[in-house]
Amino acid sequence: MAGNAAKTVARTVVEYQYPWREKLAKYKDELAKGVYGYWELGAWKPLSISARRRAQLRKEVLLAGENWPYDPERKEMKTRRKGHKCDRISAEKRAHTVELMEKMPQMLADYRKRRWEKKMKEEDAKEKL
């Protein structure tokens, strides 16, 4: 009799100490379905546990030093800086212009060569007539 009472008291103390274990066991399947809800047969189903209670349970588990595997994956951080779009575009245009100016002598040489070849073809065509 004393042994049963001691077990009951010990179980009560453990339950009081870790009340989140029962809740976690109860909602384990539900939490695994997603953070906000899930699609089932083409219809959106919200979780049976509210967001407030879910957050409270998550906090209790983390404070106890346990792992909480039900958080969604984090998205990658955006690396683009803030600012005006016109400033970014004008900077890109200036950089592109610098690249083109570096290629300019070769482009002019190609243009002159094409123009010269065209002129020679026209002269050959006139001579053949």
CSV table of N, CA and C in Angstrom, one decimal:
chain,number,residue,atom,x,y,z
A,1,MET,N,0.8,-1.2,0.0
A,1,MET,CA,0.0,0.0,0.0
A,1,MET,C,0.9,1.2,0.0
A,2,ALA,N,1.9,1.2,0.8
A,2,ALA,CA,2.8,2.4,0.9
A,2,ALA,C,3.6,2.5,-0.4
A,3,GLY,N,3.9,1.4,-1.1
A,3,GLY,CA,4.6,1.4,-2.3
A,3,GLY,C,3.7,2.0,-3.4
A,4,ASN,N,2.4,1.7,-3.5
A,4,ASN,CA,1.5,2.3,-4.5
A,4,ASN,C,1.4,3.8,-4.2
A,5,ALA,N,1.3,4.2,-3.0
A,5,ALA,CA,1.2,5.6,-2.7
A,5,ALA,C,2.5,6.3,-3.1
A,6,ALA,N,3.6,5.7,-2.9
A,6,ALA,CA,4.9,6.4,-3.3
A,6,ALA,C,4.9,6.5,-4.8
A,7,LYS,N,4.5,5.5,-5.5
A,7,LYS,CA,4.5,5.5,-7.0
A,7,LYS,C,3.6,6.6,-7.5
A,8,THR,N,2.4,6.7,-6.9
A,8,THR,CA,1.4,7.7,-7.3
A,8,THR,C,2.0,9.1,-7.0
A,9,VAL,N,2.6,9.3,-5.9
A,9,VAL,CA,3.2,10.6,-5.6
A,9,VAL,C,4.3,10.9,-6.5
A,10,ALA,N,5.1,9.9,-6.8
A,10,ALA,CA,6.3,10.1,-7.7
A,10,ALA,C,5.7,10.5,-9.1
A,11,ARG,N,4.7,9.7,-9.6
A,11,ARG,CA,4.1,10.0,-10.9
A,11,ARG,C,3.5,11.4,-10.9
A,12,THR,N,2.9,11.8,-9.9
A,12,THR,CA,2.2,13.1,-9.8
A,12,THR,C,3.3,14.2,-9.8
A,13,VAL,N,4.4,14.0,-9.1
A,13,VAL,CA,5.5,15.0,-9.1
A,13,VAL,C,6.1,15.1,-10.5
A,14,VAL,N,6.3,14.0,-11.2
A,14,VAL,CA,6.9,14.0,-12.5
A,14,VAL,C,5.9,14.7,-13.5
A,15,GLU,N,4.6,14.4,-13.4
A,15,GLU,CA,3.6,15.0,-14.2
A,15,GLU,C,3.5,16.5,-14.0
A,16,TYR,N,3.6,16.9,-12.7
A,16,TYR,CA,3.6,18.3,-12.4
A,16,TYR,C,4.8,19.0,-12.9
A,17,GLN,N,6.0,18.3,-12.8
A,17,GLN,CA,7.2,18.9,-13.2
A,17,GLN,C,7.3,19.0,-14.7
A,18,TYR,N,6.8,18.0,-15.4
A,18,TYR,CA,6.8,18.0,-16.9
A,18,TYR,C,5.4,17.9,-17.5
A,19,PRO,N,4.5,18.8,-17.3
A,19,PRO,CA,3.2,18.7,-17.8
A,19,PRO,C,3.1,18.7,-19.4
A,20,TRP,N,4.2,19.2,-20.0
A,20,TRP,CA,4.2,19.3,-21.4
A,20,TRP,C,4.4,18.0,-22.1
A,21,ARG,N,4.9,17.0,-21.4
A,21,ARG,CA,5.1,15.6,-22.0
A,21,ARG,C,3.8,15.0,-22.4
A,22,GLU,N,2.7,15.1,-21.6
A,22,GLU,CA,1.4,14.6,-21.9
A,22,GLU,C,0.8,15.4,-23.1
A,23,LYS,N,1.0,16.7,-23.1
A,23,LYS,CA,0.4,17.5,-24.2
A,23,LYS,C,1.2,17.1,-25.5
A,24,LEU,N,2.5,17.0,-25.4
A,24,LEU,CA,3.3,16.7,-26.6
A,24,LEU,C,2.9,15.3,-27.1
A,25,ALA,N,2.7,14.3,-26.3
A,25,ALA,CA,2.2,13.0,-26.7
A,25,ALA,C,0.9,13.1,-27.3
A,26,LYS,N,0.0,13.9,-26.8
A,26,LYS,CA,-1.4,14.0,-27.3
A,26,LYS,C,-1.4,14.7,-28.7
A,27,TYR,N,-0.6,15.7,-28.9
A,27,TYR,CA,-0.7,16.5,-30.1
A,27,TYR,C,0.5,16.2,-31.1
A,28,LYS,N,1.2,15.1,-30.8
A,28,LYS,CA,2.4,14.8,-31.6
A,28,LYS,C,2.0,14.6,-33.1
A,29,ASP,N,1.0,13.8,-33.4
A,29,ASP,CA,0.6,13.6,-34.8
A,29,ASP,C,0.2,14.9,-35.5
A,30,GLU,N,-0.6,15.7,-34.7
A,30,GLU,CA,-1.1,17.0,-35.2
A,30,GLU,C,0.0,18.0,-35.5
A,31,LEU,N,1.0,18.0,-34.6
A,31,LEU,CA,2.1,19.0,-34.8
A,31,LEU,C,3.0,18.6,-36.0
A,32,ALA,N,3.1,17.3,-36.3
A,32,ALA,CA,3.9,16.8,-37.4
A,32,ALA,C,3.3,17.2,-38.7
A,33,LYS,N,2.0,17.6,-38.8
A,33,LYS,CA,1.4,17.9,-40.1
A,33,LYS,C,1.8,19.2,-40.6
A,34,GLY,N,2.3,20.1,-39.8
A,34,GLY,CA,2.7,21.4,-40.2
A,34,GLY,C,2.5,22.5,-39.1
A,35,VAL,N,3.0,23.7,-39.4
A,35,VAL,CA,2.9,24.7,-38.4
A,35,VAL,C,1.5,25.4,-38.3
A,36,TYR,N,1.0,25.6,-39.5
A,36,TYR,CA,-0.3,26.4,-39.5
A,36,TYR,C,-1.5,25.5,-39.9
A,37,GLY,N,-1.3,24.4,-40.6
A,37,GLY,CA,-2.3,23.5,-41.0
A,37,GLY,C,-1.8,22.7,-42.2
A,38,TYR,N,-2.7,22.0,-42.9
A,38,TYR,CA,-2.3,21.1,-43.9
A,38,TYR,C,-3.5,21.0,-44.9
A,39,TRP,N,-3.1,20.5,-46.1
A,39,TRP,CA,-4.1,20.3,-47.2
A,39,TRP,C,-4.5,18.8,-47.1
A,40,GLU,N,-5.8,18.6,-47.1
A,40,GLU,CA,-6.3,17.2,-47.1
A,40,GLU,C,-7.5,17.1,-48.0
A,41,LEU,N,-7.3,16.3,-49.1
A,41,LEU,CA,-8.4,16.1,-50.1
A,41,LEU,C,-8.8,17.4,-50.7
A,42,GLY,N,-7.8,18.3,-51.0
A,42,GLY,CA,-8.1,19.6,-51.6
A,42,GLY,C,-8.7,20.6,-50.7
A,43,ALA,N,-8.7,20.4,-49.4
A,43,ALA,CA,-9.2,21.4,-48.5
A,43,ALA,C,-8.2,21.7,-47.4
A,44,TRP,N,-8.1,23.0,-47.0
A,44,TRP,CA,-7.2,23.4,-46.0
A,44,TRP,C,-7.8,23.0,-44.6
A,45,LYS,N,-7.0,22.3,-43.8
A,45,LYS,CA,-7.5,22.0,-42.5
A,45,LYS,C,-6.5,22.7,-41.5
A,46,PRO,N,-7.1,23.5,-40.6
A,46,PRO,CA,-6.2,24.1,-39.6
A,46,PRO,C,-5.9,23.0,-38.5
A,47,LEU,N,-4.9,23.3,-37.8
A,47,LEU,CA,-4.5,22.3,-36.7
A,47,LEU,C,-5.6,22.4,-35.6
A,48,SER,N,-5.7,21.2,-34.9
A,48,SER,CA,-6.7,21.2,-33.8
A,48,SER,C,-6.1,21.9,-32.6
A,49,ILE,N,-4.9,22.2,-32.5
A,49,ILE,CA,-4.3,23.0,-31.4
A,49,ILE,C,-4.1,24.4,-31.9
A,50,SER,N,-4.5,25.4,-31.1
A,50,SER,CA,-4.4,26.7,-31.5
A,50,SER,C,-2.9,27.2,-31.5
A,51,ALA,N,-2.6,28.3,-32.2
A,51,ALA,CA,-1.3,28.8,-32.3
A,51,ALA,C,-0.8,29.2,-31.0
A,52,ARG,N,-1.6,29.8,-30.2
A,52,ARG,CA,-1.2,30.2,-28.8
A,52,ARG,C,-0.8,29.1,-28.0
A,53,ARG,N,-1.6,28.0,-28.0
A,53,ARG,CA,-1.3,26.8,-27.2
A,53,ARG,C,0.0,26.1,-27.7
A,54,ARG,N,0.1,26.1,-29.1
A,54,ARG,CA,1.3,25.5,-29.7
A,54,ARG,C,2.5,26.2,-29.3
A,55,ALA,N,2.5,27.6,-29.3
A,55,ALA,CA,3.6,28.4,-28.9
A,55,ALA,C,3.9,28.2,-27.4
A,56,GLN,N,2.9,28.1,-26.6
A,56,GLN,CA,3.1,27.8,-25.2
A,56,GLN,C,3.8,26.5,-24.9
A,57,LEU,N,3.3,25.4,-25.6
A,57,LEU,CA,3.9,24.1,-25.5
A,57,LEU,C,5.3,24.1,-26.0
A,58,ARG,N,5.6,24.8,-27.1
A,58,ARG,CA,7.0,24.9,-27.6
A,58,ARG,C,7.9,25.6,-26.6
A,59,LYS,N,7.4,26.6,-26.0
A,59,LYS,CA,8.2,27.3,-25.0
A,59,LYS,C,8.5,26.4,-23.8
A,60,GLU,N,7.5,25.7,-23.3
A,60,GLU,CA,7.8,24.8,-22.2
A,60,GLU,C,8.8,23.7,-22.5
A,61,VAL,N,8.7,23.2,-23.7
A,61,VAL,CA,9.6,22.1,-24.2
A,61,VAL,C,11.0,22.7,-24.3
A,62,LEU,N,11.2,23.8,-24.8
A,62,LEU,CA,12.5,24.4,-25.0
A,62,LEU,C,13.1,24.9,-23.7
A,63,LEU,N,12.3,25.3,-22.8
A,63,LEU,CA,12.8,25.7,-21.4
A,63,LEU,C,13.2,24.5,-20.6
A,64,ALA,N,12.6,23.3,-20.9
A,64,ALA,CA,13.0,22.1,-20.2
A,64,ALA,C,14.3,21.5,-20.8
A,65,GLY,N,14.8,22.2,-21.9
A,65,GLY,CA,16.1,21.7,-22.5
A,65,GLY,C,15.9,20.6,-23.6
A,66,GLU,N,14.7,20.4,-24.0
A,66,GLU,CA,14.4,19.3,-24.9
A,66,GLU,C,14.4,19.9,-26.4
A,67,ASN,N,14.4,19.0,-27.3
A,67,ASN,CA,14.4,19.4,-28.7
A,67,ASN,C,13.0,19.6,-29.3
A,68,TRP,N,12.8,20.6,-30.1
A,68,TRP,CA,11.5,20.9,-30.7
A,68,TRP,C,11.6,20.7,-32.2
A,69,PRO,N,11.2,19.6,-32.7
A,69,PRO,CA,11.5,19.3,-34.2
A,69,PRO,C,10.4,19.8,-35.1
A,70,TYR,N,9.4,20.5,-34.6
A,70,TYR,CA,8.2,20.8,-35.4
A,70,TYR,C,8.3,22.2,-36.0
A,71,ASP,N,9.4,22.9,-35.9
A,71,ASP,CA,9.5,24.3,-36.5
A,71,ASP,C,9.7,24.1,-38.0
A,72,PRO,N,9.2,25.0,-38.8
A,72,PRO,CA,9.4,25.0,-40.3
A,72,PRO,C,10.8,25.3,-40.6
A,73,GLU,N,11.3,24.9,-41.8
A,73,GLU,CA,12.6,25.2,-42.2
A,73,GLU,C,12.7,26.7,-42.5
A,74,ARG,N,13.9,27.3,-42.1
A,74,ARG,CA,14.1,28.7,-42.3
A,74,ARG,C,14.5,29.0,-43.8
A,75,LYS,N,14.0,30.1,-44.3
A,75,LYS,CA,14.3,30.5,-45.6
A,75,LYS,C,15.6,31.2,-45.6
A,76,GLU,N,16.2,31.2,-46.8
A,76,GLU,CA,17.5,31.9,-47.0
A,76,GLU,C,17.3,33.4,-46.8
A,77,MET,N,18.3,34.0,-46.2
A,77,MET,CA,18.2,35.4,-46.0
A,77,MET,C,18.5,36.2,-47.3
A,78,LYS,N,17.7,37.3,-47.5
A,78,LYS,CA,17.9,38.1,-48.7
A,78,LYS,C,19.2,38.9,-48.5
A,79,THR,N,20.0,38.9,-49.6
A,79,THR,CA,21.3,39.6,-49.5
A,79,THR,C,21.2,41.0,-50.2
A,80,ARG,N,20.1,41.2,-50.9
A,80,ARG,CA,20.0,42.5,-51.7
A,80,ARG,C,19.9,43.6,-50.7
A,81,ARG,N,20.6,44.7,-50.9
A,81,ARG,CA,20.6,45.8,-50.1
A,81,ARG,C,19.4,46.7,-50.4
A,82,LYS,N,19.0,47.5,-49.4
A,82,LYS,CA,17.9,48.4,-49.6
A,82,LYS,C,18.4,49.6,-50.3
A,83,GLY,N,17.6,50.4,-50.9
A,83,GLY,CA,17.9,51.6,-51.6
A,83,GLY,C,17.0,51.8,-52.8
A,84,HIS,N,17.2,52.9,-53.5
A,84,HIS,CA,16.4,53.2,-54.6
A,84,HIS,C,16.8,52.4,-55.8
A,85,LYS,N,15.8,52.0,-56.5
A,85,LYS,CA,16.0,51.1,-57.7
A,85,LYS,C,16.8,51.9,-58.8
A,86,CYS,N,16.4,53.2,-58.9
A,86,CYS,CA,17.1,54.0,-60.0
A,86,CYS,C,18.6,54.1,-59.7
A,87,ASP,N,19.0,54.1,-58.5
A,87,ASP,CA,20.4,54.2,-58.1
A,87,ASP,C,21.1,52.9,-58.5
A,88,ARG,N,20.5,51.8,-58.2
A,88,ARG,CA,21.1,50.5,-58.6
A,88,ARG,C,21.2,50.3,-60.1
A,89,ILE,N,20.1,50.7,-60.8
A,89,ILE,CA,20.1,50.5,-62.3
A,89,ILE,C,21.2,51.4,-62.9
A,90,SER,N,21.3,52.7,-62.4
A,90,SER,CA,22.3,53.6,-63.0
A,90,SER,C,23.7,53.1,-62.7
A,91,ALA,N,24.0,52.5,-61.6
A,91,ALA,CA,25.3,51.9,-61.3
A,91,ALA,C,25.6,50.8,-62.2
A,92,GLU,N,24.5,49.9,-62.5
A,92,GLU,CA,24.7,48.8,-63.4
A,92,GLU,C,25.0,49.3,-64.8
A,93,LYS,N,24.3,50.3,-65.2
A,93,LYS,CA,24.5,50.9,-66.5
A,93,LYS,C,25.9,51.5,-66.7
A,94,ARG,N,26.4,52.2,-65.7
A,94,ARG,CA,27.7,52.7,-65.7
A,94,ARG,C,28.8,51.6,-65.9
A,95,ALA,N,28.6,50.5,-65.1
A,95,ALA,CA,29.5,49.4,-65.2
A,95,ALA,C,29.5,48.7,-66.5
A,96,HIS,N,28.3,48.6,-67.1
A,96,HIS,CA,28.1,48.0,-68.4
A,96,HIS,C,28.8,48.9,-69.5
A,97,THR,N,28.7,50.2,-69.3
A,97,THR,CA,29.3,51.2,-70.3
A,97,THR,C,30.8,51.0,-70.2
A,98,VAL,N,31.4,50.9,-69.0
A,98,VAL,CA,32.8,50.7,-68.9
A,98,VAL,C,33.3,49.5,-69.6
A,99,GLU,N,32.5,48.4,-69.5
A,99,GLU,CA,32.9,47.1,-70.2
A,99,GLU,C,32.9,47.3,-71.7
A,100,LEU,N,31.8,48.0,-72.2
A,100,LEU,CA,31.7,48.3,-73.6
A,100,LEU,C,32.8,49.2,-74.1
A,101,MET,N,33.2,50.2,-73.3
A,101,MET,CA,34.3,51.1,-73.8
A,101,MET,C,35.6,50.3,-73.9
A,102,GLU,N,35.8,49.3,-73.0
A,102,GLU,CA,37.0,48.5,-73.1
A,102,GLU,C,37.0,47.7,-74.4
A,103,LYS,N,35.8,47.3,-74.9
A,103,LYS,CA,35.7,46.5,-76.1
A,103,LYS,C,35.7,47.4,-77.4
A,104,MET,N,35.6,48.7,-77.2
A,104,MET,CA,35.3,49.6,-78.3
A,104,MET,C,36.3,49.5,-79.4
A,105,PRO,N,37.6,49.5,-79.2
A,105,PRO,CA,38.6,49.4,-80.3
A,105,PRO,C,38.4,48.2,-81.2
A,106,GLN,N,38.2,47.0,-80.5
A,106,GLN,CA,37.9,45.8,-81.3
A,106,GLN,C,36.6,45.9,-82.1
A,107,MET,N,35.6,46.5,-81.5
A,107,MET,CA,34.3,46.6,-82.2
A,107,MET,C,34.4,47.6,-83.4
A,108,LEU,N,35.2,48.7,-83.2
A,108,LEU,CA,35.4,49.6,-84.4
A,108,LEU,C,36.2,48.9,-85.5
A,109,ALA,N,37.2,48.1,-85.1
A,109,ALA,CA,38.0,47.4,-86.1
A,109,ALA,C,37.1,46.4,-86.9
A,110,ASP,N,36.3,45.7,-86.2
A,110,ASP,CA,35.3,44.7,-86.8
A,110,ASP,C,34.4,45.5,-87.8
A,111,TYR,N,33.9,46.6,-87.3
A,111,TYR,CA,32.9,47.4,-88.1
A,111,TYR,C,33.6,47.9,-89.4
A,112,ARG,N,34.8,48.4,-89.3
A,112,ARG,CA,35.5,48.9,-90.5
A,112,ARG,C,35.8,47.7,-91.4
A,113,LYS,N,36.2,46.5,-90.9
A,113,LYS,CA,36.4,45.4,-91.7
A,113,LYS,C,35.2,44.9,-92.5
A,114,ARG,N,34.0,44.9,-91.8
A,114,ARG,CA,32.8,44.5,-92.4
A,114,ARG,C,32.4,45.5,-93.5
A,115,ARG,N,32.6,46.8,-93.2
A,115,ARG,CA,32.2,47.8,-94.2
A,115,ARG,C,33.1,47.7,-95.4
A,116,TRP,N,34.4,47.5,-95.2
A,116,TRP,CA,35.4,47.3,-96.3
A,116,TRP,C,35.0,46.1,-97.2
A,117,GLU,N,34.7,45.0,-96.5
A,117,GLU,CA,34.3,43.8,-97.2
A,117,GLU,C,33.0,44.0,-98.1
A,118,LYS,N,32.1,44.7,-97.5
A,118,LYS,CA,30.8,45.0,-98.2
A,118,LYS,C,31.1,45.9,-99.5
A,119,LYS,N,32.0,46.9,-99.3
A,119,LYS,CA,32.4,47.7,-100.4
A,119,LYS,C,33.1,46.9,-101.5
A,120,MET,N,34.0,46.0,-101.1
A,120,MET,CA,34.6,45.2,-102.1
A,120,MET,C,33.7,44.3,-102.9
A,121,LYS,N,32.7,43.7,-102.2
A,121,LYS,CA,31.7,42.9,-102.8
A,121,LYS,C,30.9,43.7,-103.8
A,122,GLU,N,30.5,45.0,-103.5
A,122,GLU,CA,29.8,45.8,-104.4
A,122,GLU,C,30.6,46.2,-105.6
A,123,GLU,N,31.9,46.4,-105.4
A,123,GLU,CA,32.7,46.7,-106.6
A,123,GLU,C,32.9,45.5,-107.5
A,124,ASP,N,33.0,44.3,-106.9
A,124,ASP,CA,33.1,43.1,-107.7
A,124,ASP,C,31.8,42.9,-108.5
A,125,ALA,N,30.7,43.2,-107.9
A,125,ALA,CA,29.4,43.0,-108.6
A,125,ALA,C,29.3,44.0,-109.7
A,126,LYS,N,29.8,45.2,-109.6
A,126,LYS,CA,29.7,46.2,-110.7
A,126,LYS,C,30.7,45.8,-111.8
A,127,GLU,N,31.8,45.3,-111.5
A,127,GLU,CA,32.8,44.8,-112.5
A,127,GLU,C,32.3,43.7,-113.4
A,128,LYS,N,31.5,42.8,-112.8
A,128,LYS,CA,31.0,41.6,-113.5
A,128,LYS,C,29.9,42.0,-114.4
A,129,LEU,N,29.2,43.1,-114.2
A,129,LEU,CA,28.1,43.5,-115.1
A,129,LEU,C,28.7,44.1,-116.3
